[in-house]
């Protein structure tokens, strides 16, 4: 927190020491709770099925084995095709990249236009958009299928990317709109007086201030799009089926003994992309980007 | 030889080659299905291999989960990009997509193979709509077998497997006294519903089964016999273990395999689990088709449908698929792996296991054939019935309340 | 009037053009679909949409369906606890992490990673941990605490709290990230000023900083609400609505009727009811947030 930052090297008071201990205790205990499922997933994925059948899910593997991981990646079966998750990985990336870029860009533009410009009826549109985000996806599927069939893009990459843009729009717009409405308006006014136009202000003033919220937006969209199963299954077409469809096939096998170790390995493998994005995004999450931009 | 000439020759040669390749291009068939488990995959591989051997090219499109796969198939049809064939069921949905003209009929193949004669009547009736066959039935599942663990029964001092409902309850009591879970049940809606159906067929009998679920006859629903069914179902509650809710059926079968539980009501696909665990019929486990001499043999099963297309190649592929899936040799091989029994009576049963042979024998008596509950009502009505059963099982609902709700739900 | 409007549009023309994609999506994808589904709720549609008119029959059936009423009741309980716990926990995490702690990025990642998992995974893994035969109860029994009971997923009375636990685990990291993004946008001057005035830290947060974060707080509450109303996958993975119908939720009711039960009419009636409910709950929020002080610039 700020006070620690502004504090000089004077020794901490007794009260402050206990305060620090309390902070770390709180974060530490909660961290354990948050990590518990990941721990179970990881230890299970390194066990053999025989060991899993003994049913001690919290114990460490007696014999450490990466067979389940290899199987999940290269040879787990989806019906008759035993190719593991690796085929879907490329498809998921192909879907993810354009969907994330376009949906965030549109969200930022919408949010910017909504919070800094006067556009008649825009707030009504936004309210409708927000309301629409509460409708379950499933209700949209049939009309969208009909629409795509008529435009001839059903079952293609364009269809699935467009679908993700449509369904990402409410949340992305909301995110940027609310973030921008917390930013000081004086800068915008000054730029207007200097004669800067819509895009000029957006690119040179607003975008540089958007980093913290853009990170949240990336996190949300990467997660939502990468983890989507239903839309990919319906709209992407057989050639572009995302990784989650295969994960679903591996995990939700309707009969037979569940290979928990393979399931867990497959689950962790499927989550690696969002996890990596989170890890990398952290470095931009530092204090003062917004205020720095304001001052600089 | 001039350069020009050589180019011309090679062009002709190329044309010849591609021409031949075109003529030999295999008949492509994309099949959507939800058979993703080990045993199921092995079973569908029989179809794929036979189809490929007959000059086709099977393109497999597996989607785990029946409803996800079915809606994927329907969306593909609506989106104008149908698969060649899709696994389906023959309940109300089936009739509706036929009504909308979304399926090709397969009468040509059916007539050629004399389906009217070969198929058991309830199966033919299920797939035939307005006098035309729109689906190829591939197996007959009996969803209400009673399985038991020989070792568990022995340990509880039960000399022979029960043949009546009274003996069944006596066995349950003995198992309970011996500290073994008497009845293994996975507490999921459909499994609870299977148990209820088993009580209805075994306590109520085939006539009550048809009059309640088929005719939705109020008198039958309010009859003392149906009341007895509901009471019997409720009285099974104390025989089920505490960890039942949400358990998968195969994890439940595993309790029998490990001799930790006595009985389980489950479809014949449970055999796959026993076989995988290297258990033998008679020695390690056994099957009871019913607890009355006239217990109905409920016929469930899977069918493939063939989405509408005008493409002659695709229609050819569809017909070849039907031909292959229903041929006697493929039927035996497929059903052995699937745990079900063949759809036609003119097959060699000697390679089937003891339970399947018993099933074939019972089924040969038309009086004992009964359609599955899902075929006697719309999905939405069947859904309401299942909701009642699961609430009856999991809440202190009284018998009177249950009967009132059955009556209301079955009125539609 | 007309001339003035023209001048206004002209001055902001680019903004109008920039919002065109949103307008198209709202009108065709969202409003169109919503109107279509409201229309179908007055029809007898089963598997495929039908254009007949049966009045409010589907609504009468809907409110005569015990499972629907259970689902609604469950949603209220889940919504209350999920919103409360997620919000309080997420905000506390953000504030504590913002205390210049060591290993900040580690803590941030730990609290945020569950959000990377899909709801299906969240449901499956917690189902496993809470399963009395496999998870915590089993382990405690193995350690000799034979009286230990943790049977939430198989106990009709506690099953909703098991679902709340899994969803809180999944969602509080997002609240943390949002609030943290907001905190990082707060001017550092404020801290210097309040320190000089000697105001206790907790008071600064409560009466100065959090009110400044109002937009971020609204955002997180709206996002959490969306995930509650749409809550489906996690329930399917964890309990599939059981035991009995003890953990059924509206989105699952809609989904089951849309596909498994081939009852589009009833499903769209249910989704219309949800839509109207959301509208009634959200209208005051949306109004106060987006209309009262609409447009800050010229």
mmCIF file of C-alpha atoms in Angstrom, chain A residues 53 77-81 141-142 145-146 149 154-155 229 233-234 237-238 241 245 248-250 252-258 260, chain B residues 30 33-37 40-41 44-45 48 58-64 68 72 75-76 78-79 81 248-251 273 276:
data_model
loop_
_atom_site.group_PDB
_atom_site.id
_atom_site.type_symbol
_atom_site.label_atom_id
_atom_site.label_comp_id
_atom_site.label_asym_id
_atom_site.label_seq_id
_atom_site.Cartn_x
_atom_site.Cartn_y
_atom_site.Cartn_z
ATOM 1 C CA UNK A 53 -8.400 -46.429 -6.964
ATOM 2 C CA UNK A 77 -9.476 -40.885 -27.740
ATOM 3 C CA UNK A 78 -12.380 -38.893 -29.102
ATOM 4 C CA UNK A 79 -14.594 -41.558 -30.531
ATOM 5 C CA UNK A 80 -12.440 -43.354 -33.058
ATOM 6 C CA UNK A 81 -9.755 -40.724 -33.349
ATOM 7 C CA UNK A 141 -28.067 -20.505 -31.061
ATOM 8 C CA UNK A 142 -30.965 -21.274 -33.336
ATOM 9 C CA UNK A 145 -27.427 -20.776 -37.059
ATOM 10 C CA UNK A 146 -30.161 -19.617 -39.403
ATOM 11 C CA UNK A 149 -26.609 -20.429 -42.958
ATOM 12 C CA UNK A 154 -22.002 -21.355 -41.078
ATOM 13 C CA UNK A 155 -19.396 -23.770 -39.804
ATOM 14 C CA UNK A 229 -17.282 -25.372 -25.625
ATOM 15 C CA UNK A 233 -19.103 -27.018 -31.171
ATOM 16 C CA UNK A 234 -22.032 -25.385 -32.904
ATOM 17 C CA UNK A 237 -17.399 -26.433 -38.110
ATOM 18 C CA UNK A 238 -15.712 -29.831 -38.045
ATOM 19 C CA UNK A 241 -13.307 -27.659 -33.421
ATOM 20 C CA UNK A 245 -14.618 -30.135 -27.465
ATOM 21 C CA UNK A 248 -15.282 -32.647 -23.098
ATOM 22 C CA UNK A 249 -15.091 -35.902 -25.007
ATOM 23 C CA UNK A 250 -12.245 -37.140 -22.857
ATOM 24 C CA UNK A 252 -17.388 -36.646 -20.077
ATOM 25 C CA UNK A 253 -17.165 -40.111 -21.425
ATOM 26 C CA UNK A 254 -20.560 -41.533 -20.722
ATOM 27 C CA UNK A 255 -19.408 -45.034 -19.833
ATOM 28 C CA UNK A 256 -16.347 -46.946 -18.808
ATOM 29 C CA UNK A 257 -13.955 -46.354 -15.985
ATOM 30 C CA UNK A 258 -12.965 -42.732 -15.700
ATOM 31 C CA UNK A 260 -8.997 -39.540 -13.585
ATOM 32 C CA UNK B 30 -19.536 -38.340 -41.784
ATOM 33 C CA UNK B 33 -22.456 -39.954 -32.476
ATOM 34 C CA UNK B 34 -21.911 -39.821 -28.709
ATOM 35 C CA UNK B 35 -20.242 -43.180 -28.195
ATOM 36 C CA UNK B 36 -16.968 -42.101 -26.693
ATOM 37 C CA UNK B 37 -16.203 -44.642 -23.976
ATOM 38 C CA UNK B 40 -18.690 -47.938 -27.153
ATOM 39 C CA UNK B 41 -15.766 -46.883 -29.310
ATOM 40 C CA UNK B 44 -18.730 -48.289 -33.373
ATOM 41 C CA UNK B 45 -15.372 -49.251 -34.810
ATOM 42 C CA UNK B 48 -16.488 -47.992 -39.329
ATOM 43 C CA UNK B 58 -15.951 -43.341 -42.453
ATOM 44 C CA UNK B 59 -15.437 -39.834 -41.048
ATOM 45 C CA UNK B 60 -15.931 -40.047 -37.327
ATOM 46 C CA UNK B 61 -17.475 -37.112 -35.437
ATOM 47 C CA UNK B 62 -17.880 -38.027 -31.793
ATOM 48 C CA UNK B 63 -19.453 -35.589 -29.344
ATOM 49 C CA UNK B 64 -19.648 -36.733 -25.749
ATOM 50 C CA UNK B 68 -24.971 -32.211 -27.121
ATOM 51 C CA UNK B 72 -25.075 -30.586 -32.954
ATOM 52 C CA UNK B 75 -27.913 -27.493 -35.925
ATOM 53 C CA UNK B 76 -25.864 -28.879 -38.777
ATOM 54 C CA UNK B 78 -30.622 -26.351 -39.986
ATOM 55 C CA UNK B 79 -27.360 -24.639 -40.932
ATOM 56 C CA UNK B 81 -24.329 -28.508 -43.667
ATOM 57 C CA UNK B 248 -22.083 -42.306 -11.970
ATOM 58 C CA UNK B 249 -23.605 -45.573 -13.042
ATOM 59 C CA UNK B 250 -20.249 -47.162 -13.775
ATOM 60 C CA UNK B 251 -18.868 -46.194 -10.394
ATOM 61 C CA UNK B 273 -17.893 -52.907 -16.933
ATOM 62 C CA UNK B 276 -13.440 -54.976 -18.421
#
